[in-house]
mmCIF file of C-alpha atoms and ligand atoms in Angstrom:
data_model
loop_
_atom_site.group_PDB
_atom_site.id
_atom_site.type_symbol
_atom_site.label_atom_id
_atom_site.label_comp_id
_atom_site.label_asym_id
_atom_site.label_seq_id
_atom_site.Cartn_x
_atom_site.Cartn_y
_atom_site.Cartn_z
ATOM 1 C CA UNK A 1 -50.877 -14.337 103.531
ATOM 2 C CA UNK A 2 -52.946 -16.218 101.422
ATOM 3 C CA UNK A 3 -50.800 -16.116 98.443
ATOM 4 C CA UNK A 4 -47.182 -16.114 99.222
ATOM 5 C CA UNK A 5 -44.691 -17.707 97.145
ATOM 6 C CA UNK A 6 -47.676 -17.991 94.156
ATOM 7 C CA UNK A 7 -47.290 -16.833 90.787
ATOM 8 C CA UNK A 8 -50.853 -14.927 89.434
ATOM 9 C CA UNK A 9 -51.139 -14.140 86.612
ATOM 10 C CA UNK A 10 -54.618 -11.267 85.734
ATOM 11 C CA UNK A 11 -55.615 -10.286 82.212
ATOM 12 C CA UNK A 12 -57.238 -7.055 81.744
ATOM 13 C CA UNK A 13 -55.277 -5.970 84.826
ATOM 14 C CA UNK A 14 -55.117 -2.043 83.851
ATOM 15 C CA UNK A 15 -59.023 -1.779 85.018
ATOM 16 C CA UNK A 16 -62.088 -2.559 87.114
ATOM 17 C CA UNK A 17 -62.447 -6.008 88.351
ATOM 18 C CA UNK A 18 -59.088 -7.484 86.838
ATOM 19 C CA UNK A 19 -57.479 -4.081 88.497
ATOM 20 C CA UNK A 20 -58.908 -5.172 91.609
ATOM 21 C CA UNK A 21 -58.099 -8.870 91.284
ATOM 22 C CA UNK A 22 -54.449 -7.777 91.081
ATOM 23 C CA UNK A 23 -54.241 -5.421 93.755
ATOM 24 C CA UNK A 24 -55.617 -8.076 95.902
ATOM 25 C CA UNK A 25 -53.519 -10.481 94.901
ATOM 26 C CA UNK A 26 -50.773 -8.358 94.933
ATOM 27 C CA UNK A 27 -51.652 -7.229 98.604
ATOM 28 C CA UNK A 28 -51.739 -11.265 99.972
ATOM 29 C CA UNK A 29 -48.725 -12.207 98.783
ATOM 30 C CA UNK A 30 -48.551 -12.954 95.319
ATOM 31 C CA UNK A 31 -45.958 -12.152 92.399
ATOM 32 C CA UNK A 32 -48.652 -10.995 89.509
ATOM 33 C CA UNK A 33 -47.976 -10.622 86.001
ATOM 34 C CA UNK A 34 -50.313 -7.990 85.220
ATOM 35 C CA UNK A 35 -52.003 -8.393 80.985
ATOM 36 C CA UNK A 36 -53.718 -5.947 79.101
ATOM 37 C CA UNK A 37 -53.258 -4.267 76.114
ATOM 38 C CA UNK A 38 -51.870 -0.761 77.495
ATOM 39 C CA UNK A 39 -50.810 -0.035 80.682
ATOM 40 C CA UNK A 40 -51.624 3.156 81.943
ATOM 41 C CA UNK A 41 -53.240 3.457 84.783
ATOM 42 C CA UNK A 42 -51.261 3.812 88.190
ATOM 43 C CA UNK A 43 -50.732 1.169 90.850
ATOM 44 C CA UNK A 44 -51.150 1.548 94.339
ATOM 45 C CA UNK A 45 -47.873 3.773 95.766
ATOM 46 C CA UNK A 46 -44.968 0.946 96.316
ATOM 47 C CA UNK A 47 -44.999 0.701 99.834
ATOM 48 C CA UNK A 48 -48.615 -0.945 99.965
ATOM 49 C CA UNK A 49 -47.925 -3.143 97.487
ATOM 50 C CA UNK A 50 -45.064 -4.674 95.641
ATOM 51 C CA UNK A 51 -45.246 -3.932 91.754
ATOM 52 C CA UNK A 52 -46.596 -5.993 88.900
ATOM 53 C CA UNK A 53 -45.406 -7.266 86.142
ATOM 54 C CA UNK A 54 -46.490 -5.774 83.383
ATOM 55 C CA UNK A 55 -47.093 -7.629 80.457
ATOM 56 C CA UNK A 56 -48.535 -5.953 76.896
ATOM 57 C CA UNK A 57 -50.627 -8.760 75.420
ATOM 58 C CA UNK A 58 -53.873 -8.817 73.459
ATOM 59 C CA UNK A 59 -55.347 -12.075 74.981
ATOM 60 C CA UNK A 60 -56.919 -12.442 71.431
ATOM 61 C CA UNK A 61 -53.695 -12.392 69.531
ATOM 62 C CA UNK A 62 -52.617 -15.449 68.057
ATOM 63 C CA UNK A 63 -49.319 -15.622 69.545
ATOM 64 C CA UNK A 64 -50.508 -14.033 73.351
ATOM 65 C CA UNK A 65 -50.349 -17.782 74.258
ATOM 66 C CA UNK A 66 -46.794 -18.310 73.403
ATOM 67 C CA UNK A 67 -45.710 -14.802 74.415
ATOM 68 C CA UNK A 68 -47.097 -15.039 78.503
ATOM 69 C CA UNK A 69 -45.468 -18.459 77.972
ATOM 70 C CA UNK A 70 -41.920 -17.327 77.299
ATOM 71 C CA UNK A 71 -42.123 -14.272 79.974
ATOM 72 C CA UNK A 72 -43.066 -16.985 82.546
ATOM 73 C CA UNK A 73 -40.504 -19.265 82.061
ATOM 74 C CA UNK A 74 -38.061 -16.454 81.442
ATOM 75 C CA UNK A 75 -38.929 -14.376 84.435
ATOM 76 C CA UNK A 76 -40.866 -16.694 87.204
ATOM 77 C CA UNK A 77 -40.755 -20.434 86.755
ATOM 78 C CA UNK A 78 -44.031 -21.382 87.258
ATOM 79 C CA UNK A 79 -47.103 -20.426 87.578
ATOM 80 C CA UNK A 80 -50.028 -21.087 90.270
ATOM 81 C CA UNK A 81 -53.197 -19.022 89.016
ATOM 82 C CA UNK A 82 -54.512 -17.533 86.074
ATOM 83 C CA UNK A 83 -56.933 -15.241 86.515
ATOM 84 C CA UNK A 84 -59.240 -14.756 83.066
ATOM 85 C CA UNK A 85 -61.039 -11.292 83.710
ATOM 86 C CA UNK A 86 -60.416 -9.386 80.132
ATOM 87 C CA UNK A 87 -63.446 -9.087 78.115
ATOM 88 C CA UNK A 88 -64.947 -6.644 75.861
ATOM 89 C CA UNK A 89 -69.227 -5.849 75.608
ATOM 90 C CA UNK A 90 -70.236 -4.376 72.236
ATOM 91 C CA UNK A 91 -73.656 -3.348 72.581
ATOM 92 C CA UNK A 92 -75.699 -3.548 68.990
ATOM 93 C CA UNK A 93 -79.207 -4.931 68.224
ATOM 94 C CA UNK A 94 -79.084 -8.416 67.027
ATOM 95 C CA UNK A 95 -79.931 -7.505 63.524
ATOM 96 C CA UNK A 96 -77.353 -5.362 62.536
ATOM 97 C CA UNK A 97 -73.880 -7.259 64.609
ATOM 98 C CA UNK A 98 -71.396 -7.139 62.376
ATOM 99 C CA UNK A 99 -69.066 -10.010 61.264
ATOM 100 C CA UNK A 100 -66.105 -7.937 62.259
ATOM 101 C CA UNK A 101 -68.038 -7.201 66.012
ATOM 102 C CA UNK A 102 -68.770 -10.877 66.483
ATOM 103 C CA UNK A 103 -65.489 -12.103 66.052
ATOM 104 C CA UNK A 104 -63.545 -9.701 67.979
ATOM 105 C CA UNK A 105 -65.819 -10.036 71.317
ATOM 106 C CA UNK A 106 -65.510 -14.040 70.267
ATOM 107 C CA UNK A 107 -62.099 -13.761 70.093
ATOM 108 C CA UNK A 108 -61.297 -11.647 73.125
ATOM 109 C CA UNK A 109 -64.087 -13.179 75.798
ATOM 110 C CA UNK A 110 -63.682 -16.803 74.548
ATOM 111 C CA UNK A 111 -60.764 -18.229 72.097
ATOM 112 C CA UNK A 112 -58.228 -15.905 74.052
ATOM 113 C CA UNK A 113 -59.517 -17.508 77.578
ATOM 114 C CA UNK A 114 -59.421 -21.037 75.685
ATOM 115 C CA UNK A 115 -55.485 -20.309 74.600
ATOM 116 C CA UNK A 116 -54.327 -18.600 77.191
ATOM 117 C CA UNK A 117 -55.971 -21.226 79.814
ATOM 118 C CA UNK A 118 -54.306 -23.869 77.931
ATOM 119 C CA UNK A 119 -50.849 -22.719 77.737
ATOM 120 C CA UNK A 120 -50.601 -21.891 81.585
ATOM 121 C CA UNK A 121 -52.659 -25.526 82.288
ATOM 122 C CA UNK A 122 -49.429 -26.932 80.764
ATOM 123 C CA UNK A 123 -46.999 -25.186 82.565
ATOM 124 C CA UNK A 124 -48.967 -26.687 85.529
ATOM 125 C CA UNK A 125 -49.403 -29.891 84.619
ATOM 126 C CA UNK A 126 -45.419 -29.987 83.601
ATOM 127 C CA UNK A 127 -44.803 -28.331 87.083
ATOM 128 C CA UNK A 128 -47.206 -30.224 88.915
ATOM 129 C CA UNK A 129 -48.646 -27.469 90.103
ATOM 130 C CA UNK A 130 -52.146 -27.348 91.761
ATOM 131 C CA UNK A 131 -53.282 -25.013 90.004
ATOM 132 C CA UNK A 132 -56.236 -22.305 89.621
ATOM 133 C CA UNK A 133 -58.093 -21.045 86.736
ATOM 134 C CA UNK A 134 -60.684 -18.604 87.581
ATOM 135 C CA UNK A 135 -62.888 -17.001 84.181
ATOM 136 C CA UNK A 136 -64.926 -14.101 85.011
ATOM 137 C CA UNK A 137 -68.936 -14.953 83.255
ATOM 138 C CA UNK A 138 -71.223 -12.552 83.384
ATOM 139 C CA UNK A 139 -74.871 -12.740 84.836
ATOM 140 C CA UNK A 140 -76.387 -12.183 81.265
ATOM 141 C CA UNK A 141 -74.714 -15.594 80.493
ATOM 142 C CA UNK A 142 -77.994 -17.004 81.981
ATOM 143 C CA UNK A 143 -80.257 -13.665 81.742
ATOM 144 C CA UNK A 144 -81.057 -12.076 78.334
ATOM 145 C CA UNK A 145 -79.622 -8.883 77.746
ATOM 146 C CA UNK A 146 -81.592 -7.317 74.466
ATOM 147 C CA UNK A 147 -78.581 -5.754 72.494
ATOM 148 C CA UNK A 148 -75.606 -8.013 73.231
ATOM 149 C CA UNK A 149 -76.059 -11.081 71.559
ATOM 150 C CA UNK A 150 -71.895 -11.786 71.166
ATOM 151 C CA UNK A 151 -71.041 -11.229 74.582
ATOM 152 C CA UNK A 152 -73.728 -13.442 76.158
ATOM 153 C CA UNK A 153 -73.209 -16.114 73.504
ATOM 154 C CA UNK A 154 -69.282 -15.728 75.080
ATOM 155 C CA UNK A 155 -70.174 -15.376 78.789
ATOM 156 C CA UNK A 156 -72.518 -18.876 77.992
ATOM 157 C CA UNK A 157 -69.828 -20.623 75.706
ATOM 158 C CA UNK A 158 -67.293 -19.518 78.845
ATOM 159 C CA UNK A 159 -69.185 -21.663 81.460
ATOM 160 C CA UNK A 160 -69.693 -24.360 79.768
ATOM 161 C CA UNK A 161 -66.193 -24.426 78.673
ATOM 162 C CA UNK A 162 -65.054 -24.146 82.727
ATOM 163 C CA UNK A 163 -66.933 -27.278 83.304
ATOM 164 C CA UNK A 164 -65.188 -29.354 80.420
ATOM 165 C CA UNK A 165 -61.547 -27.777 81.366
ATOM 166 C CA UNK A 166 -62.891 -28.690 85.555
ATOM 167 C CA UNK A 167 -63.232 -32.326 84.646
ATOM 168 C CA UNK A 168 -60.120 -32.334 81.701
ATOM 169 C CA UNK A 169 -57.725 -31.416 84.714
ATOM 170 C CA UNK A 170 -58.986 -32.098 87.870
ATOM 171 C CA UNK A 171 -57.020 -35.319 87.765
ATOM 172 C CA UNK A 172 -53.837 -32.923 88.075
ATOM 173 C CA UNK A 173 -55.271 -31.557 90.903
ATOM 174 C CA UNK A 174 -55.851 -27.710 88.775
ATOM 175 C CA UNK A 175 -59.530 -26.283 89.650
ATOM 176 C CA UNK A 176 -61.428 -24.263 86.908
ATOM 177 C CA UNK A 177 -64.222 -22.166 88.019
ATOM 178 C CA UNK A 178 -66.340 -19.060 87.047
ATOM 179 C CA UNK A 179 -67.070 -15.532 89.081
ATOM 180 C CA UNK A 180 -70.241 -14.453 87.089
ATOM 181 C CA UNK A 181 -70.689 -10.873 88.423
ATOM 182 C CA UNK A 182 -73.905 -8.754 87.977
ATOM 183 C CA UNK A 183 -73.526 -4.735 87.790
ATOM 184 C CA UNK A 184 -70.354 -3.624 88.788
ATOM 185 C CA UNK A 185 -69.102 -0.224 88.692
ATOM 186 C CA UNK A 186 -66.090 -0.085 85.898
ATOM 187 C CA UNK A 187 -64.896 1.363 82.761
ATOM 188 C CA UNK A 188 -66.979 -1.026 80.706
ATOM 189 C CA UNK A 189 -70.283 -0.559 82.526
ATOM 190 C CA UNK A 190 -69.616 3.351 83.287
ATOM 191 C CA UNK A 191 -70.975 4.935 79.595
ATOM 192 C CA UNK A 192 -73.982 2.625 80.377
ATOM 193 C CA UNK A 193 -75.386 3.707 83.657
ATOM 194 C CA UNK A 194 -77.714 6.607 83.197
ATOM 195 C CA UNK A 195 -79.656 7.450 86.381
ATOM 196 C CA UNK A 196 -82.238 6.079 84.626
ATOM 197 C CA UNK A 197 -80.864 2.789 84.265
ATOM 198 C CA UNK A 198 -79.390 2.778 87.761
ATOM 199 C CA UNK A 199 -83.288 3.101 89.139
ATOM 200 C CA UNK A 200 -84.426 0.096 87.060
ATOM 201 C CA UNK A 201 -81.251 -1.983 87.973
ATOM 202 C CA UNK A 202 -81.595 -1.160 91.377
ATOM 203 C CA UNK A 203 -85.027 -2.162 91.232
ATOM 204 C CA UNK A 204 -83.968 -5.413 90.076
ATOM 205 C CA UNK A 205 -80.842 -6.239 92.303
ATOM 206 C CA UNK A 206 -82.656 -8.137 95.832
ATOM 207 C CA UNK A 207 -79.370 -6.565 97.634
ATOM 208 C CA UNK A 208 -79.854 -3.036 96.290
ATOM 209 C CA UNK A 209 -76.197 -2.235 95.290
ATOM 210 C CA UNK A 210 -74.372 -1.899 92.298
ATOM 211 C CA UNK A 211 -70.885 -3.410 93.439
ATOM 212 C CA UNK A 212 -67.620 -2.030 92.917
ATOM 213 C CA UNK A 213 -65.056 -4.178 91.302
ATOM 214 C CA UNK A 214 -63.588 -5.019 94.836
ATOM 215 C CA UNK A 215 -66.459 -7.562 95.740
ATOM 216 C CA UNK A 216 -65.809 -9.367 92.704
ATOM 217 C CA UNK A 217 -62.633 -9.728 93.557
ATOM 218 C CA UNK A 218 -62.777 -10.611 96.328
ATOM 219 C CA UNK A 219 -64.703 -14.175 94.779
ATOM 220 C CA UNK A 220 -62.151 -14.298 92.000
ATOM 221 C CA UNK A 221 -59.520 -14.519 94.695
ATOM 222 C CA UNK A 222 -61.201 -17.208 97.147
ATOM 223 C CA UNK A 223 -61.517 -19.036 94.645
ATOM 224 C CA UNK A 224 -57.501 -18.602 93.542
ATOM 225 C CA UNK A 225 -56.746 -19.844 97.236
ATOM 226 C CA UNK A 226 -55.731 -22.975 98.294
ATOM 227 C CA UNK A 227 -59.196 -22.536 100.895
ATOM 228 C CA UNK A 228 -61.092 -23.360 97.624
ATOM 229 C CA UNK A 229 -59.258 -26.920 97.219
ATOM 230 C CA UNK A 230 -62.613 -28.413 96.882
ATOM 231 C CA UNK A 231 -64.562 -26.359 93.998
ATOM 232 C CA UNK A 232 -64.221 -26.861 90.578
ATOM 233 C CA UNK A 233 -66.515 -26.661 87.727
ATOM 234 C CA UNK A 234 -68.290 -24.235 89.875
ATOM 235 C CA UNK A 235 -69.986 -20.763 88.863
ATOM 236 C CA UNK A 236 -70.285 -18.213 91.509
ATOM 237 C CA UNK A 237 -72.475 -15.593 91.272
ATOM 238 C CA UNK A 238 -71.883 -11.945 92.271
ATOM 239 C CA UNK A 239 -74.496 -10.044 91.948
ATOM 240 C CA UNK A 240 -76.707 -9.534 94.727
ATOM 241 C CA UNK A 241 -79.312 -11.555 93.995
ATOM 242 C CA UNK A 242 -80.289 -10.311 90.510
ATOM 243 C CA UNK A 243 -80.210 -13.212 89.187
ATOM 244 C CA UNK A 244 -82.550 -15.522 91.477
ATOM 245 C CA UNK A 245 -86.079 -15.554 89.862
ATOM 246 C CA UNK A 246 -88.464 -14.097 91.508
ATOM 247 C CA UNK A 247 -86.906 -13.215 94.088
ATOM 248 C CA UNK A 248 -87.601 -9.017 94.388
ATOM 249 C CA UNK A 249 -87.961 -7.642 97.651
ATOM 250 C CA UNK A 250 -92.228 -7.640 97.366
ATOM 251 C CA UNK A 251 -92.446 -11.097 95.249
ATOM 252 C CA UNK A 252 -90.895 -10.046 92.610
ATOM 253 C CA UNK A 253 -92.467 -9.826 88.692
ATOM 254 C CA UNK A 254 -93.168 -13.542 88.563
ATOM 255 C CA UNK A 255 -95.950 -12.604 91.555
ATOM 256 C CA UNK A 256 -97.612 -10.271 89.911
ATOM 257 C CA UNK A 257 -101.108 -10.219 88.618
ATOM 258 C CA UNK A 258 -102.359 -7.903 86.369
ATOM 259 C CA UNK A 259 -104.754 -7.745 83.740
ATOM 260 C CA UNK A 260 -102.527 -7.265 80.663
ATOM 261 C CA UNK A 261 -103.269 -3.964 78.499
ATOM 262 C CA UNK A 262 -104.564 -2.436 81.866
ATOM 263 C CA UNK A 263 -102.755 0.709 82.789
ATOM 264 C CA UNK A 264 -99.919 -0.099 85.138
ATOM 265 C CA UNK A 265 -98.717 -3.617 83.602
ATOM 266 C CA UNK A 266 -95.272 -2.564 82.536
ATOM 267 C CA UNK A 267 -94.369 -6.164 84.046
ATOM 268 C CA UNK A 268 -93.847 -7.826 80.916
ATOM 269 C CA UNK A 269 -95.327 -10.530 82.025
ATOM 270 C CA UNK A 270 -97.250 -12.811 79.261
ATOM 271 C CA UNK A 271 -100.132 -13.530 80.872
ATOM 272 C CA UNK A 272 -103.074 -16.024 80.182
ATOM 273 C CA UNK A 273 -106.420 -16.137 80.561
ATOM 274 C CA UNK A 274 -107.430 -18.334 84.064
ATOM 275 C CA UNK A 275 -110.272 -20.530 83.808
ATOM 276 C CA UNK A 276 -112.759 -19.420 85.860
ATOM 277 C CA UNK A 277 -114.184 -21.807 88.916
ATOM 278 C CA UNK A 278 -111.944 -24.876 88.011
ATOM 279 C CA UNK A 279 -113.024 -27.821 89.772
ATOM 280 C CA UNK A 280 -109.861 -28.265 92.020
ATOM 281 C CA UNK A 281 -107.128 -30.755 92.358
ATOM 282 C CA UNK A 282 -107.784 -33.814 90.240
ATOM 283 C CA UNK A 283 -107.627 -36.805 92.217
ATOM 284 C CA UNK A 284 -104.729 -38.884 91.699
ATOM 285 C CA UNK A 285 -105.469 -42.754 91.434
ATOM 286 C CA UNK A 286 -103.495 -45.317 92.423
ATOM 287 C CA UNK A 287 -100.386 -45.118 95.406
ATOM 288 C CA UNK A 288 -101.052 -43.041 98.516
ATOM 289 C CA UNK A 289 -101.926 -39.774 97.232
ATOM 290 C CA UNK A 290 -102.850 -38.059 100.504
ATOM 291 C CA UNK A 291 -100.159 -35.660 101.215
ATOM 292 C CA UNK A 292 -99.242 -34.433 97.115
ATOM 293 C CA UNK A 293 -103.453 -33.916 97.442
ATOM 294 C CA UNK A 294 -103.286 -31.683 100.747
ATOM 295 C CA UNK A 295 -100.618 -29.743 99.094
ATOM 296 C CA UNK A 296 -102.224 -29.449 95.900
ATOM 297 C CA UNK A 297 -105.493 -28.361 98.112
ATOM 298 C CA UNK A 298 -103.067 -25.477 99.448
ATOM 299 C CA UNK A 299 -101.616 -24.544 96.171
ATOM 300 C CA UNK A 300 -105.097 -24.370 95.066
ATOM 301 C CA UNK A 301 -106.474 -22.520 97.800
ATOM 302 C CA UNK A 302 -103.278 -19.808 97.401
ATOM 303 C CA UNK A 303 -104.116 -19.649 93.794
ATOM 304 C CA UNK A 304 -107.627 -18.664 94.585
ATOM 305 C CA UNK A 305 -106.476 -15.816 96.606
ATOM 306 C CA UNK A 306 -108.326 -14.261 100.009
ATOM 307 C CA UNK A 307 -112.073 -15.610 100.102
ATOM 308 C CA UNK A 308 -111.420 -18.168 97.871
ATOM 309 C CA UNK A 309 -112.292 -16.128 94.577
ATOM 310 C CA UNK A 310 -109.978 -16.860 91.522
ATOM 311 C CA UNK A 311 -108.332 -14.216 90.175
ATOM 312 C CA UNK A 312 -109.177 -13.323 86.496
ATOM 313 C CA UNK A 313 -105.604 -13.962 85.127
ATOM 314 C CA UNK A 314 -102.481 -15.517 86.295
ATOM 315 C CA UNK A 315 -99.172 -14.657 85.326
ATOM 316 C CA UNK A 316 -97.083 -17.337 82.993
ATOM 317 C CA UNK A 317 -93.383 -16.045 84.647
ATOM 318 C CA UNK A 318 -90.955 -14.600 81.661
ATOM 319 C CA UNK A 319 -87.561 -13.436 82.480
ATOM 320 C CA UNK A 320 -88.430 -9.200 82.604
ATOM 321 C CA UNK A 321 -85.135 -8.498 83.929
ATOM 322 C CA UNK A 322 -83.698 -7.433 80.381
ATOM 323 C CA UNK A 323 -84.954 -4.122 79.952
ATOM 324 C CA UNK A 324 -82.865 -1.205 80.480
ATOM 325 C CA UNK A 325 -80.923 -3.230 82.464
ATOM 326 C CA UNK A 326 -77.595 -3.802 80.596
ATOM 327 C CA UNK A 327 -74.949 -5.055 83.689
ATOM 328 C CA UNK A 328 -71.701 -5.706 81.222
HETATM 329 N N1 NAD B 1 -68.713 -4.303 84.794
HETATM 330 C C1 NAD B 1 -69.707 -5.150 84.845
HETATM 331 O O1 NAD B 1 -70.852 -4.767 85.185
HETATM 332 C C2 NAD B 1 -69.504 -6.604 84.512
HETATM 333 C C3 NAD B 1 -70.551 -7.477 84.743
HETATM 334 C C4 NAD B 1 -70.400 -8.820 84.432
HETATM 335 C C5 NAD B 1 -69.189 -9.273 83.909
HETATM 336 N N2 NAD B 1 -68.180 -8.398 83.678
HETATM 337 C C6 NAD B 1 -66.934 -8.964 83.135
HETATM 338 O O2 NAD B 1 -65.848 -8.594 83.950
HETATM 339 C C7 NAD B 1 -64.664 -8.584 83.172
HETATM 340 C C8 NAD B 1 -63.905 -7.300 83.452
HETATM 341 O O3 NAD B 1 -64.668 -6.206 82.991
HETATM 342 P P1 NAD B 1 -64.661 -4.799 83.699
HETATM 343 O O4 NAD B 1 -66.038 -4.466 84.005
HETATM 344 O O5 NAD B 1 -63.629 -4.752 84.753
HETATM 345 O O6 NAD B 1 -64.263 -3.902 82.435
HETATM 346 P P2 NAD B 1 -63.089 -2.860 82.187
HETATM 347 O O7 NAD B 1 -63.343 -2.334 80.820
HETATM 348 O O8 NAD B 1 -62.957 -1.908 83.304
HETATM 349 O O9 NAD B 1 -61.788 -3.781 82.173
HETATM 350 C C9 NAD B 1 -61.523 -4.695 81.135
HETATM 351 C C10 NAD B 1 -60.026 -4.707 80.890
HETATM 352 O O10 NAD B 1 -59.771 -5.710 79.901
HETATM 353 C C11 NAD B 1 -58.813 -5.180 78.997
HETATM 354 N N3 NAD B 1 -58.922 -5.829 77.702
HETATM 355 C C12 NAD B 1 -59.931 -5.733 76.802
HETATM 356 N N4 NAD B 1 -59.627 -6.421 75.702
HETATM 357 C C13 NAD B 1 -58.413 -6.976 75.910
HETATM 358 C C14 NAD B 1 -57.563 -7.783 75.117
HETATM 359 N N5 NAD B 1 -57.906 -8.158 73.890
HETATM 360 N N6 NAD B 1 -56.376 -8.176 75.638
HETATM 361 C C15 NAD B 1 -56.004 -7.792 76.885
HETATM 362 N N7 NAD B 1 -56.760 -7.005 77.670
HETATM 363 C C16 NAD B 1 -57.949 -6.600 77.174
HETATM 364 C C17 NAD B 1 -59.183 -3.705 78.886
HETATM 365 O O11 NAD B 1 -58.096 -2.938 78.362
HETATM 366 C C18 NAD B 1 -59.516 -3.363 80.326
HETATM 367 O O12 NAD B 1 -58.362 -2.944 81.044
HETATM 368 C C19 NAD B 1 -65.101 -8.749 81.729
HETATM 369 O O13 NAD B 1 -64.852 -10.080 81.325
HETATM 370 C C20 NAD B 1 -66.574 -8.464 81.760
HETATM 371 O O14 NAD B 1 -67.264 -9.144 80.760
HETATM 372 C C21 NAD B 1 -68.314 -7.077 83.974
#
């Protein structure tokens, strides 16, 4: 079993993907200490899995560092991965966020993955402990989601932060990487999937699905295992496909081309007006330009379209992905 004799430890372990992070865990070997705020809903019965620990902690609090600190060295010893997955989405338009709603989703998504990351990093690095840190992103940390401004400023501020904690430790041999899942199926996504939604998310996910927290657990706990030795600083996304550009089964928006205003361009693609029977590559002076010319001939010839006519417009590619489309 992958994780016998390690010490896990999960925040926001009572649902969705952290729930299913621990179970996993749980079921290859490890001793978890299970965080979140309340514990209430049930485990698994005891003879698949061993129990949890269950530990009452608001990651945000100021003192949840020092408190998972004293239950580990009170109750385990050590401690081999630490599993970031609590996080809170407030959904609001940008104008009217609150002070109050900033901080907490600050709080919660970022400085309690800072504090918490640094108190078990120095039980590690006192243990000598290879270590893993795994922080669960979010796909809107690199696609705009209209409506929650806080939580993608987080999910952002959270991967850049895994890169600068990758390089702080990797000299003690403790890996820091992200799991930045697209739509999955949990308490926090739930009130937000109308059918409606589902359709246009569907539309926009190149694998179809939206995943149940199992798959992203499943990368949250590869890359808790010793077979990950050699990643850090790495992001990996789970979200089948959504966020490759371009990328939609049929070409995707960025292929489109559509006269804008014209019935039927709900792309939301800015487009710009082509200049009509442009005079073809330029010619490049200087070095050996032959083969950047053929494939600028190509290009050119593509652009043109079937029988060489140019189209009238030609789509400038935006991100269109946003609408309706909030993943958590
Ligand atoms: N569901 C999605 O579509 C989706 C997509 C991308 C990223 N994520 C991320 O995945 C992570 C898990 O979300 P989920 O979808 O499983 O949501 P969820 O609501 O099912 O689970 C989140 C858990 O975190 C706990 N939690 C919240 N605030 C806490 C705090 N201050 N202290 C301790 N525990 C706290 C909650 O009680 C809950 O049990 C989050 O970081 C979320 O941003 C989710």
């Amino acid at each position: 079993m992958r994780f016998s004799d390690k010490v896990a430890v999960v925040t926001g372990a009572d649902s969705g993907i952290g729930r299913a992070t621990a179970v996993r865990l749980l079921r290859e070997g490890a001793t978890v200490v299970a965080v979140d705020l309340k514990h209430t809903a049930p485990w698994p019965s005891e003879k698949d899995t061993a129990r949890p620990h269950r530990l009452e902690l608001d990651v945000a609090d100021l003192d949840a560092p020092a408190r998972l600190d004293a239950y580990l060295h009170e109750h385990l010893g050590r401690v081999d991965v630490l599993a970031n997955v609590a996080g809170i989405l407030h959904i609001a338009p940008f104008l009217q966020v609150s002070r109050y709603d900033w901080d907490r989703v600050v709080a919660v998504n970022l400085t309690g993955v800072f504090f918490l990351s640094q108190a078990v990093a120095r039980i590690m690095v006192a243990g000598n402990i290879p270590g893993r840190i795994v922080n669960v992103s979010s796909v809107h940390a690199v696609v705009s989601e209209p409506h929650a401004a806080p939580y993608t400023a987080t999910k952002g501020g959270l991967e850049a932060m895994t890169r600068t904690m990758a390089s702080e430790l990797a000299p003690h041999h403790i890996t820091v990487n992200c799991v930045r899942p697209g739509a999955t199926r949990t308490k926090m996504s739930e009130p937000i999937y109308t059918p409606e939604i589902v359709r246009s998310l569907l539309a926009k996910i190149p694998l179809g699905q939206i995943a149940p927290p199992e798959w992203v657990a499943a990368a949250i706990c590869y890359l808790a295992s010793d077979e990950a030795c050699y990643t850090t600083g790495a992001c990996l996304d789970v979200d089948g496909g959504y966020a490759m550009d371009g990328s939609l089964p049929g070409g995707g928006p960025t292929h489109e081309r559509r006269e804008p205003g014209r019935r039927g361009d709900r792309s939301g693609i800015r487009h710009r007006p082509r200049h009509r029977g442009t005079a073809g590559p330029r010619r490049l002076r200087g070095r050996d330009d032959g083969p950047r010319r053929r494939r600028l001939a190509e290009t050119h010839a593509l652009s043109r379209g079937a029988g060489g006519k140019a189209p009238e417009w030609t789509s400038v590619a935006v991100d269109t992905r946003t609408r309706g489309g909030d993943t958590g």
